[in-house]
C-alpha cells in the first residue's frame, strides 16, 4: 500500500506553505473510492486551460506523465505517483529539451496539477514488495488531478457553454450584417425616400469596429447595435410600404368606381338592346 505524505523538495528548490497546503489538500479532498478516466480528465483540462492557468506545452508534458500511469482510471487504489526518468519523459514529450521540460514541470506544480514526491537523493523510483506491489514511490503525484477532477470538469463545461454562445452570437452578427447591407443597397438602388446614406454610414461604422478576435461581450454589444440599425431600416421600409399602399389605393379607387358604373349601365342597357333585337317578343 502506498503511503501518502508530504515531502520537501530535493536540492535547492525551496519549500513554501503553498506547496505544503497543496500536498495536504490533495490527500484530504479525494473521496474514498473515487476514480476518474485520466484521458477524459485531460481533455477537460485542455478545454479549461485558460481558467486553470496552464499552457499548451505544459499540457503536453502532463500528457506524457499520464502515459506512464499504467491504468486508465486514476484512483488511490492504483497509486497516484509516476516516476519516469527525464530521458523517458522527454521522449514521450516529443523530444522536449531538458531545460524546457523542467520549466513546464515547474509550471504544472505551480498550477496545482501535480506534486513532486522527491526521494532522499532526488531520483525517481518505486520500492516494491516481494509480491511486486509498490510500497513507496518517489516521482510526481497525480493526486491533485484526482482531487480537482470536478473543478476541472465544471470549468470545461463553462468553456463549452461560452464557446456555444460565442458561436451563436457570431452567426447572428453575420446574418444581421448581410440583411442590413442588402436591404440598404436595395433601398438606395430603388431610390426610396429617406436618409439612407446616413444609415449606411452608421452601419459601416459598427461593422468596421468589429475586432478580429472579438470576445463574447464585445460581440453581444455589436449585435445590439446592429439590431438597433435593423429596426431603423425596417421602420423606413415600412413607411415606404404604407405610402405605396396609399398611392395604390388612390389609383385603384377611380378604376373600381368606373367598373361599377360600367356594370350598372350594362344592366340598364341590356334589356333595351334585347327589345330592339326582338320587337315581336315584346308584343
PDB file of N, CA and C in Angstrom, residues 152-256:
ATOM      1  N   UNK A 152     -12.253  20.815 -12.563  1.00  0.00           N
ATOM      2  CA  UNK A 152     -11.798  20.881 -13.958  1.00  0.00           C
ATOM      3  C   UNK A 152     -12.954  20.595 -14.913  1.00  0.00           C
ATOM      4  N   UNK A 153     -13.796  19.613 -14.567  1.00  0.00           N
ATOM      5  CA  UNK A 153     -14.954  19.294 -15.414  1.00  0.00           C
ATOM      6  C   UNK A 153     -15.926  20.473 -15.470  1.00  0.00           C
ATOM      7  N   UNK A 154     -16.139  21.121 -14.331  1.00  0.00           N
ATOM      8  CA  UNK A 154     -17.034  22.281 -14.291  1.00  0.00           C
ATOM      9  C   UNK A 154     -16.472  23.431 -15.127  1.00  0.00           C
ATOM     10  N   UNK A 155     -15.166  23.636 -15.040  1.00  0.00           N
ATOM     11  CA  UNK A 155     -14.531  24.688 -15.841  1.00  0.00           C
ATOM     12  C   UNK A 155     -14.651  24.384 -17.330  1.00  0.00           C
ATOM     13  N   UNK A 156     -14.497  23.112 -17.691  1.00  0.00           N
ATOM     14  CA  UNK A 156     -14.628  22.722 -19.102  1.00  0.00           C
ATOM     15  C   UNK A 156     -16.056  22.945 -19.594  1.00  0.00           C
ATOM     16  N   UNK A 157     -17.051  22.624 -18.762  1.00  0.00           N
ATOM     17  CA  UNK A 157     -18.454  22.870 -19.135  1.00  0.00           C
ATOM     18  C   UNK A 157     -18.705  24.360 -19.352  1.00  0.00           C
ATOM     19  N   UNK A 158     -18.120  25.170 -18.495  1.00  0.00           N
ATOM     20  CA  UNK A 158     -18.271  26.626 -18.626  1.00  0.00           C
ATOM     21  C   UNK A 158     -17.674  27.111 -19.943  1.00  0.00           C
ATOM     22  N   UNK A 159     -16.505  26.588 -20.282  1.00  0.00           N
ATOM     23  CA  UNK A 159     -15.852  26.989 -21.536  1.00  0.00           C
ATOM     24  C   UNK A 159     -16.682  26.544 -22.731  1.00  0.00           C
ATOM     25  N   UNK A 160     -17.221  25.324 -22.679  1.00  0.00           N
ATOM     26  CA  UNK A 160     -18.051  24.830 -23.788  1.00  0.00           C
ATOM     27  C   UNK A 160     -19.297  25.696 -23.966  1.00  0.00           C
ATOM     28  N   UNK A 161     -19.940  26.041 -22.847  1.00  0.00           N
ATOM     29  CA  UNK A 161     -21.140  26.881 -22.925  1.00  0.00           C
ATOM     30  C   UNK A 161     -20.807  28.255 -23.494  1.00  0.00           C
ATOM     31  N   UNK A 162     -19.674  28.796 -23.085  1.00  0.00           N
ATOM     32  CA  UNK A 162     -19.268  30.108 -23.590  1.00  0.00           C
ATOM     33  C   UNK A 162     -18.935  30.041 -25.078  1.00  0.00           C
ATOM     34  N   UNK A 163     -18.304  28.959 -25.492  1.00  0.00           N
ATOM     35  CA  UNK A 163     -17.979  28.798 -26.911  1.00  0.00           C
ATOM     36  C   UNK A 163     -19.245  28.658 -27.752  1.00  0.00           C
ATOM     37  N   UNK A 164     -20.240  27.939 -27.219  1.00  0.00           N
ATOM     38  CA  UNK A 164     -21.509  27.802 -27.939  1.00  0.00           C
ATOM     39  C   UNK A 164     -22.209  29.156 -28.063  1.00  0.00           C
ATOM     40  N   UNK A 165     -22.208  29.928 -26.970  1.00  0.00           N
ATOM     41  CA  UNK A 165     -22.811  31.262 -27.012  1.00  0.00           C
ATOM     42  C   UNK A 165     -22.050  32.170 -27.970  1.00  0.00           C
ATOM     43  N   UNK A 166     -20.728  32.047 -27.985  1.00  0.00           N
ATOM     44  CA  UNK A 166     -19.909  32.847 -28.898  1.00  0.00           C
ATOM     45  C   UNK A 166     -20.223  32.508 -30.346  1.00  0.00           C
ATOM     46  N   UNK A 167     -20.371  31.218 -30.623  1.00  0.00           N
ATOM     47  CA  UNK A 167     -20.677  30.782 -31.989  1.00  0.00           C
ATOM     48  C   UNK A 167     -22.049  31.293 -32.434  1.00  0.00           C
ATOM     49  N   UNK A 168     -23.044  31.197 -31.564  1.00  0.00           N
ATOM     50  CA  UNK A 168     -24.391  31.655 -31.907  1.00  0.00           C
ATOM     51  C   UNK A 168     -24.431  33.169 -32.107  1.00  0.00           C
ATOM     52  N   UNK A 169     -23.733  33.904 -31.246  1.00  0.00           N
ATOM     53  CA  UNK A 169     -23.713  35.363 -31.369  1.00  0.00           C
ATOM     54  C   UNK A 169     -22.987  35.785 -32.636  1.00  0.00           C
ATOM     55  N   UNK A 170     -21.896  35.086 -32.952  1.00  0.00           N
ATOM     56  CA  UNK A 170     -21.166  35.400 -34.184  1.00  0.00           C
ATOM     57  C   UNK A 170     -22.042  35.153 -35.415  1.00  0.00           C
ATOM     58  N   UNK A 171     -22.808  34.068 -35.390  1.00  0.00           N
ATOM     59  CA  UNK A 171     -23.710  33.780 -36.509  1.00  0.00           C
ATOM     60  C   UNK A 171     -24.785  34.859 -36.636  1.00  0.00           C
ATOM     61  N   UNK A 172     -25.295  35.317 -35.499  1.00  0.00           N
ATOM     62  CA  UNK A 172     -26.328  36.351 -35.534  1.00  0.00           C
ATOM     63  C   UNK A 172     -25.776  37.659 -36.090  1.00  0.00           C
ATOM     64  N   UNK A 173     -24.559  37.994 -35.696  1.00  0.00           N
ATOM     65  CA  UNK A 173     -23.922  39.205 -36.232  1.00  0.00           C
ATOM     66  C   UNK A 173     -23.750  39.088 -37.741  1.00  0.00           C
ATOM     67  N   UNK A 174     -23.341  37.916 -38.205  1.00  0.00           N
ATOM     68  CA  UNK A 174     -23.157  37.703 -39.643  1.00  0.00           C
ATOM     69  C   UNK A 174     -24.470  37.871 -40.401  1.00  0.00           C
ATOM     70  N   UNK A 175     -25.547  37.305 -39.866  1.00  0.00           N
ATOM     71  CA  UNK A 175     -26.855  37.428 -40.521  1.00  0.00           C
ATOM     72  C   UNK A 175     -27.347  38.871 -40.530  1.00  0.00           C
ATOM     73  N   UNK A 176     -27.148  39.566 -39.421  1.00  0.00           N
ATOM     74  CA  UNK A 176     -27.564  40.971 -39.359  1.00  0.00           C
ATOM     75  C   UNK A 176     -26.777  41.817 -40.355  1.00  0.00           C
ATOM     76  N   UNK A 177     -25.485  41.572 -40.450  1.00  0.00           N
ATOM     77  CA  UNK A 177     -24.661  42.313 -41.415  1.00  0.00           C
ATOM     78  C   UNK A 177     -25.161  42.084 -42.836  1.00  0.00           C
ATOM     79  N   UNK A 178     -25.449  40.833 -43.156  1.00  0.00           N
ATOM     80  CA  UNK A 178     -25.908  40.518 -44.509  1.00  0.00           C
ATOM     81  C   UNK A 178     -27.254  41.170 -44.806  1.00  0.00           C
ATOM     82  N   UNK A 179     -28.199  41.023 -43.876  1.00  0.00           N
ATOM     83  CA  UNK A 179     -29.545  41.549 -44.108  1.00  0.00           C
ATOM     84  C   UNK A 179     -29.550  43.073 -44.217  1.00  0.00           C
ATOM     85  N   UNK A 180     -28.879  43.727 -43.277  1.00  0.00           N
ATOM     86  CA  UNK A 180     -28.881  45.194 -43.280  1.00  0.00           C
ATOM     87  C   UNK A 180     -28.214  45.724 -44.540  1.00  0.00           C
ATOM     88  N   UNK A 181     -27.067  45.146 -44.893  1.00  0.00           N
ATOM     89  CA  UNK A 181     -26.353  45.607 -46.078  1.00  0.00           C
ATOM     90  C   UNK A 181     -27.181  45.474 -47.344  1.00  0.00           C
ATOM     91  N   UNK A 182     -27.838  44.338 -47.513  1.00  0.00           N
ATOM     92  CA  UNK A 182     -28.618  44.122 -48.735  1.00  0.00           C
ATOM     93  C   UNK A 182     -29.894  44.960 -48.760  1.00  0.00           C
ATOM     94  N   UNK A 183     -30.508  45.158 -47.609  1.00  0.00           N
ATOM     95  CA  UNK A 183     -31.712  45.988 -47.567  1.00  0.00           C
ATOM     96  C   UNK A 183     -31.390  47.446 -47.894  1.00  0.00           C
ATOM     97  N   UNK A 184     -30.295  47.947 -47.352  1.00  0.00           N
ATOM     98  CA  UNK A 184     -29.906  49.330 -47.654  1.00  0.00           C
ATOM     99  C   UNK A 184     -29.533  49.467 -49.122  1.00  0.00           C
ATOM    100  N   UNK A 185     -28.803  48.492 -49.661  1.00  0.00           N
ATOM    101  CA  UNK A 185     -28.450  48.525 -51.088  1.00  0.00           C
ATOM    102  C   UNK A 185     -29.701  48.558 -51.960  1.00  0.00           C
ATOM    103  N   UNK A 186     -30.683  47.724 -51.609  1.00  0.00           N
ATOM    104  CA  UNK A 186     -31.921  47.685 -52.392  1.00  0.00           C
ATOM    105  C   UNK A 186     -32.668  49.013 -52.311  1.00  0.00           C
ATOM    106  N   UNK A 187     -32.713  49.595 -51.116  1.00  0.00           N
ATOM    107  CA  UNK A 187     -33.418  50.867 -50.942  1.00  0.00           C
ATOM    108  C   UNK A 187     -32.744  51.986 -51.729  1.00  0.00           C
ATOM    109  N   UNK A 188     -31.416  52.012 -51.715  1.00  0.00           N
ATOM    110  CA  UNK A 188     -30.693  53.059 -52.443  1.00  0.00           C
ATOM    111  C   UNK A 188     -30.799  52.851 -53.950  1.00  0.00           C
ATOM    112  N   UNK A 189     -30.811  51.597 -54.374  1.00  0.00           N
ATOM    113  CA  UNK A 189     -30.937  51.318 -55.805  1.00  0.00           C
ATOM    114  C   UNK A 189     -32.316  51.714 -56.324  1.00  0.00           C
ATOM    115  N   UNK A 190     -33.337  51.487 -55.495  1.00  0.00           N
ATOM    116  CA  UNK A 190     -34.702  51.872 -55.875  1.00  0.00           C
ATOM    117  C   UNK A 190     -34.983  53.354 -55.622  1.00  0.00           C
ATOM    118  N   UNK A 191     -33.982  54.049 -55.059  1.00  0.00           N
ATOM    119  CA  UNK A 191     -34.102  55.484 -54.765  1.00  0.00           C
ATOM    120  C   UNK A 191     -35.309  55.782 -53.879  1.00  0.00           C
ATOM    121  N   UNK A 192     -35.440  54.982 -52.837  1.00  0.00           N
ATOM    122  CA  UNK A 192     -36.524  55.211 -51.888  1.00  0.00           C
ATOM    123  C   UNK A 192     -36.233  56.453 -51.060  1.00  0.00           C
ATOM    124  N   UNK A 193     -37.288  57.098 -50.618  1.00  0.00           N
ATOM    125  CA  UNK A 193     -37.129  58.288 -49.798  1.00  0.00           C
ATOM    126  C   UNK A 193     -36.548  57.915 -48.441  1.00  0.00           C
ATOM    127  N   UNK A 194     -35.732  58.790 -47.899  1.00  0.00           N
ATOM    128  CA  UNK A 194     -35.119  58.547 -46.602  1.00  0.00           C
ATOM    129  C   UNK A 194     -33.623  58.821 -46.649  1.00  0.00           C
ATOM    130  N   UNK A 195     -33.064  59.065 -45.477  1.00  0.00           N
ATOM    131  CA  UNK A 195     -31.629  59.367 -45.386  1.00  0.00           C
ATOM    132  C   UNK A 195     -30.846  58.055 -45.325  1.00  0.00           C
ATOM    133  N   UNK A 196     -30.819  57.342 -46.443  1.00  0.00           N
ATOM    134  CA  UNK A 196     -30.173  56.031 -46.489  1.00  0.00           C
ATOM    135  C   UNK A 196     -28.656  56.134 -46.383  1.00  0.00           C
ATOM    136  N   UNK A 197     -28.080  57.235 -46.858  1.00  0.00           N
ATOM    137  CA  UNK A 197     -26.628  57.418 -46.734  1.00  0.00           C
ATOM    138  C   UNK A 197     -26.208  57.469 -45.264  1.00  0.00           C
ATOM    139  N   UNK A 198     -26.985  58.148 -44.472  1.00  0.00           N
ATOM    140  CA  UNK A 198     -26.672  58.256 -43.046  1.00  0.00           C
ATOM    141  C   UNK A 198     -26.787  56.890 -42.360  1.00  0.00           C
ATOM    142  N   UNK A 199     -27.821  56.143 -42.724  1.00  0.00           N
ATOM    143  CA  UNK A 199     -27.989  54.802 -42.149  1.00  0.00           C
ATOM    144  C   UNK A 199     -26.830  53.899 -42.569  1.00  0.00           C
ATOM    145  N   UNK A 200     -26.428  54.019 -43.835  1.00  0.00           N
ATOM    146  CA  UNK A 200     -25.312  53.212 -44.333  1.00  0.00           C
ATOM    147  C   UNK A 200     -24.015  53.535 -43.590  1.00  0.00           C
ATOM    148  N   UNK A 201     -23.768  54.808 -43.349  1.00  0.00           N
ATOM    149  CA  UNK A 201     -22.559  55.206 -42.624  1.00  0.00           C
ATOM    150  C   UNK A 201     -22.576  54.674 -41.189  1.00  0.00           C
ATOM    151  N   UNK A 202     -23.735  54.731 -40.554  1.00  0.00           N
ATOM    152  CA  UNK A 202     -23.848  54.197 -39.192  1.00  0.00           C
ATOM    153  C   UNK A 202     -23.600  52.690 -39.187  1.00  0.00           C
ATOM    154  N   UNK A 203     -24.127  52.019 -40.192  1.00  0.00           N
ATOM    155  CA  UNK A 203     -23.941  50.573 -40.313  1.00  0.00           C
ATOM    156  C   UNK A 203     -22.468  50.229 -40.517  1.00  0.00           C
ATOM    157  N   UNK A 204     -21.794  50.940 -41.411  1.00  0.00           N
ATOM    158  CA  UNK A 204     -20.387  50.660 -41.686  1.00  0.00           C
ATOM    159  C   UNK A 204     -19.499  50.983 -40.488  1.00  0.00           C
ATOM    160  N   UNK A 205     -19.849  52.002 -39.729  1.00  0.00           N
ATOM    161  CA  UNK A 205     -19.040  52.348 -38.555  1.00  0.00           C
ATOM    162  C   UNK A 205     -19.078  51.228 -37.514  1.00  0.00           C
ATOM    163  N   UNK A 206     -20.227  50.564 -37.394  1.00  0.00           N
ATOM    164  CA  UNK A 206     -20.333  49.439 -36.463  1.00  0.00           C
ATOM    165  C   UNK A 206     -19.554  48.239 -36.991  1.00  0.00           C
ATOM    166  N   UNK A 207     -19.710  47.954 -38.275  1.00  0.00           N
ATOM    167  CA  UNK A 207     -19.052  46.784 -38.872  1.00  0.00           C
ATOM    168  C   UNK A 207     -17.535  46.926 -38.839  1.00  0.00           C
ATOM    169  N   UNK A 208     -17.044  48.097 -39.160  1.00  0.00           N
ATOM    170  CA  UNK A 208     -15.596  48.297 -39.211  1.00  0.00           C
ATOM    171  C   UNK A 208     -14.958  48.287 -37.829  1.00  0.00           C
ATOM    172  N   UNK A 209     -15.754  48.436 -36.786  1.00  0.00           N
ATOM    173  CA  UNK A 209     -15.222  48.427 -35.420  1.00  0.00           C
ATOM    174  C   UNK A 209     -15.179  47.023 -34.814  1.00  0.00           C
ATOM    175  N   UNK A 210     -15.641  46.017 -35.559  1.00  0.00           N
ATOM    176  CA  UNK A 210     -15.639  44.649 -35.030  1.00  0.00           C
ATOM    177  C   UNK A 210     -14.201  44.143 -34.950  1.00  0.00           C
ATOM    178  N   UNK A 211     -13.726  43.739 -33.773  1.00  0.00           N
ATOM    179  CA  UNK A 211     -12.354  43.222 -33.653  1.00  0.00           C
ATOM    180  C   UNK A 211     -12.193  41.903 -34.405  1.00  0.00           C
ATOM    181  N   UNK A 212     -10.953  41.610 -34.778  1.00  0.00           N
ATOM    182  CA  UNK A 212     -10.685  40.361 -35.487  1.00  0.00           C
ATOM    183  C   UNK A 212     -11.000  39.156 -34.602  1.00  0.00           C
ATOM    184  N   UNK A 213     -10.654  39.254 -33.332  1.00  0.00           N
ATOM    185  CA  UNK A 213     -10.961  38.188 -32.372  1.00  0.00           C
ATOM    186  C   UNK A 213     -11.813  38.773 -31.250  1.00  0.00           C
ATOM    187  N   UNK A 214     -13.066  38.994 -31.555  1.00  0.00           N
ATOM    188  CA  UNK A 214     -13.969  39.632 -30.594  1.00  0.00           C
ATOM    189  C   UNK A 214     -14.377  38.653 -29.502  1.00  0.00           C
ATOM    190  N   UNK A 215     -14.472  39.166 -28.291  1.00  0.00           N
ATOM    191  CA  UNK A 215     -14.952  38.354 -27.176  1.00  0.00           C
ATOM    192  C   UNK A 215     -16.474  38.271 -27.219  1.00  0.00           C
ATOM    193  N   UNK A 216     -17.031  37.444 -26.351  1.00  0.00           N
ATOM    194  CA  UNK A 216     -18.484  37.282 -26.320  1.00  0.00           C
ATOM    195  C   UNK A 216     -19.167  38.590 -25.937  1.00  0.00           C
ATOM    196  N   UNK A 217     -18.628  39.288 -24.955  1.00  0.00           N
ATOM    197  CA  UNK A 217     -19.227  40.561 -24.537  1.00  0.00           C
ATOM    198  C   UNK A 217     -19.155  41.597 -25.661  1.00  0.00           C
ATOM    199  N   UNK A 218     -18.034  41.635 -26.372  1.00  0.00           N
ATOM    200  CA  UNK A 218     -17.902  42.575 -27.487  1.00  0.00           C
ATOM    201  C   UNK A 218     -18.899  42.251 -28.596  1.00  0.00           C
ATOM    202  N   UNK A 219     -19.047  40.967 -28.904  1.00  0.00           N
ATOM    203  CA  UNK A 219     -19.990  40.575 -29.956  1.00  0.00           C
ATOM    204  C   UNK A 219     -21.432  40.872 -29.558  1.00  0.00           C
ATOM    205  N   UNK A 220     -21.747  40.692 -28.291  1.00  0.00           N
ATOM    206  CA  UNK A 220     -23.109  40.993 -27.836  1.00  0.00           C
ATOM    207  C   UNK A 220     -23.409  42.484 -27.973  1.00  0.00           C
ATOM    208  N   UNK A 221     -22.433  43.330 -27.634  1.00  0.00           N
ATOM    209  CA  UNK A 221     -22.625  44.777 -27.778  1.00  0.00           C
ATOM    210  C   UNK A 221     -22.797  45.156 -29.250  1.00  0.00           C
ATOM    211  N   UNK A 222     -21.993  44.543 -30.119  1.00  0.00           N
ATOM    212  CA  UNK A 222     -22.094  44.807 -31.560  1.00  0.00           C
ATOM    213  C   UNK A 222     -23.441  44.326 -32.089  1.00  0.00           C
ATOM    214  N   UNK A 223     -23.875  43.179 -31.610  1.00  0.00           N
ATOM    215  CA  UNK A 223     -25.163  42.623 -32.035  1.00  0.00           C
ATOM    216  C   UNK A 223     -26.306  43.564 -31.657  1.00  0.00           C
ATOM    217  N   UNK A 224     -26.244  44.137 -30.463  1.00  0.00           N
ATOM    218  CA  UNK A 224     -27.280  45.083 -30.033  1.00  0.00           C
ATOM    219  C   UNK A 224     -27.306  46.314 -30.940  1.00  0.00           C
ATOM    220  N   UNK A 225     -26.134  46.803 -31.328  1.00  0.00           N
ATOM    221  CA  UNK A 225     -26.070  47.966 -32.219  1.00  0.00           C
ATOM    222  C   UNK A 225     -26.649  47.638 -33.591  1.00  0.00           C
ATOM    223  N   UNK A 226     -26.335  46.452 -34.094  1.00  0.00           N
ATOM    224  CA  UNK A 226     -26.856  46.058 -35.408  1.00  0.00           C
ATOM    225  C   UNK A 226     -28.368  45.845 -35.367  1.00  0.00           C
ATOM    226  N   UNK A 227     -28.863  45.312 -34.263  1.00  0.00           N
ATOM    227  CA  UNK A 227     -30.317  45.143 -34.117  1.00  0.00           C
ATOM    228  C   UNK A 227     -31.011  46.501 -34.153  1.00  0.00           C
ATOM    229  N   UNK A 228     -30.414  47.497 -33.489  1.00  0.00           N
ATOM    230  CA  UNK A 228     -30.996  48.844 -33.495  1.00  0.00           C
ATOM    231  C   UNK A 228     -31.027  49.415 -34.912  1.00  0.00           C
ATOM    232  N   UNK A 229     -29.954  49.210 -35.671  1.00  0.00           N
ATOM    233  CA  UNK A 229     -29.923  49.696 -37.057  1.00  0.00           C
ATOM    234  C   UNK A 229     -30.939  48.949 -37.906  1.00  0.00           C
ATOM    235  N   UNK A 230     -31.069  47.657 -37.685  1.00  0.00           N
ATOM    236  CA  UNK A 230     -32.050  46.867 -38.446  1.00  0.00           C
ATOM    237  C   UNK A 230     -33.467  47.369 -38.178  1.00  0.00           C
ATOM    238  N   UNK A 231     -33.752  47.732 -36.949  1.00  0.00           N
ATOM    239  CA  UNK A 231     -35.076  48.262 -36.616  1.00  0.00           C
ATOM    240  C   UNK A 231     -35.340  49.579 -37.344  1.00  0.00           C
ATOM    241  N   UNK A 232     -34.309  50.417 -37.452  1.00  0.00           N
ATOM    242  CA  UNK A 232     -34.456  51.683 -38.185  1.00  0.00           C
ATOM    243  C   UNK A 232     -34.738  51.408 -39.658  1.00  0.00           C
ATOM    244  N   UNK A 233     -33.985  50.464 -40.235  1.00  0.00           N
ATOM    245  CA  UNK A 233     -34.179  50.117 -41.647  1.00  0.00           C
ATOM    246  C   UNK A 233     -35.587  49.582 -41.876  1.00  0.00           C
ATOM    247  N   UNK A 234     -36.027  48.677 -41.003  1.00  0.00           N
ATOM    248  CA  UNK A 234     -37.373  48.113 -41.146  1.00  0.00           C
ATOM    249  C   UNK A 234     -38.444  49.194 -41.038  1.00  0.00           C
ATOM    250  N   UNK A 235     -38.236  50.141 -40.144  1.00  0.00           N
ATOM    251  CA  UNK A 235     -39.215  51.216 -39.968  1.00  0.00           C
ATOM    252  C   UNK A 235     -39.278  52.093 -41.211  1.00  0.00           C
ATOM    253  N   UNK A 236     -38.112  52.403 -41.785  1.00  0.00           N
ATOM    254  CA  UNK A 236     -38.090  53.219 -43.004  1.00  0.00           C
ATOM    255  C   UNK A 236     -38.750  52.491 -44.168  1.00  0.00           C
ATOM    256  N   UNK A 237     -38.521  51.196 -44.263  1.00  0.00           N
ATOM    257  CA  UNK A 237     -39.156  50.416 -45.330  1.00  0.00           C
ATOM    258  C   UNK A 237     -40.655  50.273 -45.092  1.00  0.00           C
ATOM    259  N   UNK A 238     -41.056  50.194 -43.836  1.00  0.00           N
ATOM    260  CA  UNK A 238     -42.484  50.092 -43.513  1.00  0.00           C
ATOM    261  C   UNK A 238     -43.219  51.367 -43.900  1.00  0.00           C
ATOM    262  N   UNK A 239     -42.597  52.514 -43.656  1.00  0.00           N
ATOM    263  CA  UNK A 239     -43.193  53.793 -44.059  1.00  0.00           C
ATOM    264  C   UNK A 239     -43.367  53.841 -45.569  1.00  0.00           C
ATOM    265  N   UNK A 240     -42.365  53.354 -46.286  1.00  0.00           N
ATOM    266  CA  UNK A 240     -42.444  53.336 -47.748  1.00  0.00           C
ATOM    267  C   UNK A 240     -43.560  52.416 -48.219  1.00  0.00           C
ATOM    268  N   UNK A 241     -43.704  51.263 -47.558  1.00  0.00           N
ATOM    269  CA  UNK A 241     -44.776  50.332 -47.932  1.00  0.00           C
ATOM    270  C   UNK A 241     -46.146  50.961 -47.711  1.00  0.00           C
ATOM    271  N   UNK A 242     -46.293  51.661 -46.585  1.00  0.00           N
ATOM    272  CA  UNK A 242     -47.580  52.298 -46.290  1.00  0.00           C
ATOM    273  C   UNK A 242     -47.909  53.377 -47.315  1.00  0.00           C
ATOM    274  N   UNK A 243     -46.899  54.183 -47.677  1.00  0.00           N
ATOM    275  CA  UNK A 243     -47.140  55.233 -48.668  1.00  0.00           C
ATOM    276  C   UNK A 243     -47.471  54.627 -50.024  1.00  0.00           C
ATOM    277  N   UNK A 244     -46.859  53.508 -50.355  1.00  0.00           N
ATOM    278  CA  UNK A 244     -47.149  52.842 -51.626  1.00  0.00           C
ATOM    279  C   UNK A 244     -48.580  52.331 -51.647  1.00  0.00           C
ATOM    280  N   UNK A 245     -49.046  51.830 -50.496  1.00  0.00           N
ATOM    281  CA  UNK A 245     -50.422  51.344 -50.422  1.00  0.00           C
ATOM    282  C   UNK A 245     -51.418  52.488 -50.589  1.00  0.00           C
ATOM    283  N   UNK A 246     -51.088  53.660 -50.007  1.00  0.00           N
ATOM    284  CA  UNK A 246     -51.975  54.822 -50.141  1.00  0.00           C
ATOM    285  C   UNK A 246     -52.059  55.267 -51.593  1.00  0.00           C
ATOM    286  N   UNK A 247     -50.895  55.342 -52.256  1.00  0.00           N
ATOM    287  CA  UNK A 247     -50.865  55.739 -53.669  1.00  0.00           C
ATOM    288  C   UNK A 247     -51.634  54.742 -54.513  1.00  0.00           C
ATOM    289  N   UNK A 248     -51.443  53.469 -54.225  1.00  0.00           N
ATOM    290  CA  UNK A 248     -52.121  52.425 -54.985  1.00  0.00           C
ATOM    291  C   UNK A 248     -53.630  52.496 -54.783  1.00  0.00           C
ATOM    292  N   UNK A 249     -54.050  52.825 -53.569  1.00  0.00           N
ATOM    293  CA  UNK A 249     -55.490  52.925 -53.315  1.00  0.00           C
ATOM    294  C   UNK A 249     -56.097  54.100 -54.071  1.00  0.00           C
ATOM    295  N   UNK A 250     -55.334  55.216 -54.186  1.00  0.00           N
ATOM    296  CA  UNK A 250     -55.822  56.368 -54.952  1.00  0.00           C
ATOM    297  C   UNK A 250     -55.962  56.022 -56.430  1.00  0.00           C
ATOM    298  N   UNK A 251     -55.078  55.175 -56.912  1.00  0.00           N
ATOM    299  CA  UNK A 251     -55.148  54.774 -58.316  1.00  0.00           C
ATOM    300  C   UNK A 251     -56.278  53.781 -58.534  1.00  0.00           C
ATOM    301  N   UNK A 252     -56.456  52.890 -57.579  1.00  0.00           N
ATOM    302  CA  UNK A 252     -57.428  51.819 -57.756  1.00  0.00           C
ATOM    303  C   UNK A 252     -58.864  52.290 -57.559  1.00  0.00           C
ATOM    304  N   UNK A 253     -59.072  53.280 -56.669  1.00  0.00           N
ATOM    305  CA  UNK A 253     -60.446  53.711 -56.369  1.00  0.00           C
ATOM    306  C   UNK A 253     -61.201  54.203 -57.602  1.00  0.00           C
ATOM    307  N   UNK A 254     -60.641  55.104 -58.447  1.00  0.00           N
ATOM    308  CA  UNK A 254     -61.374  55.516 -59.661  1.00  0.00           C
ATOM    309  C   UNK A 254     -61.653  54.354 -60.596  1.00  0.00           C
ATOM    310  N   UNK A 255     -60.725  53.429 -60.684  1.00  0.00           N
ATOM    311  CA  UNK A 255     -60.927  52.270 -61.560  1.00  0.00           C
ATOM    312  C   UNK A 255     -62.084  51.425 -61.057  1.00  0.00           C
ATOM    313  N   UNK A 256     -62.143  51.239 -59.735  1.00  0.00           N
ATOM    314  CA  UNK A 256     -63.243  50.461 -59.168  1.00  0.00           C
ATOM    315  C   UNK A 256     -64.584  51.153 -59.408  1.00  0.00           C
TER     316      UNK A 256
END
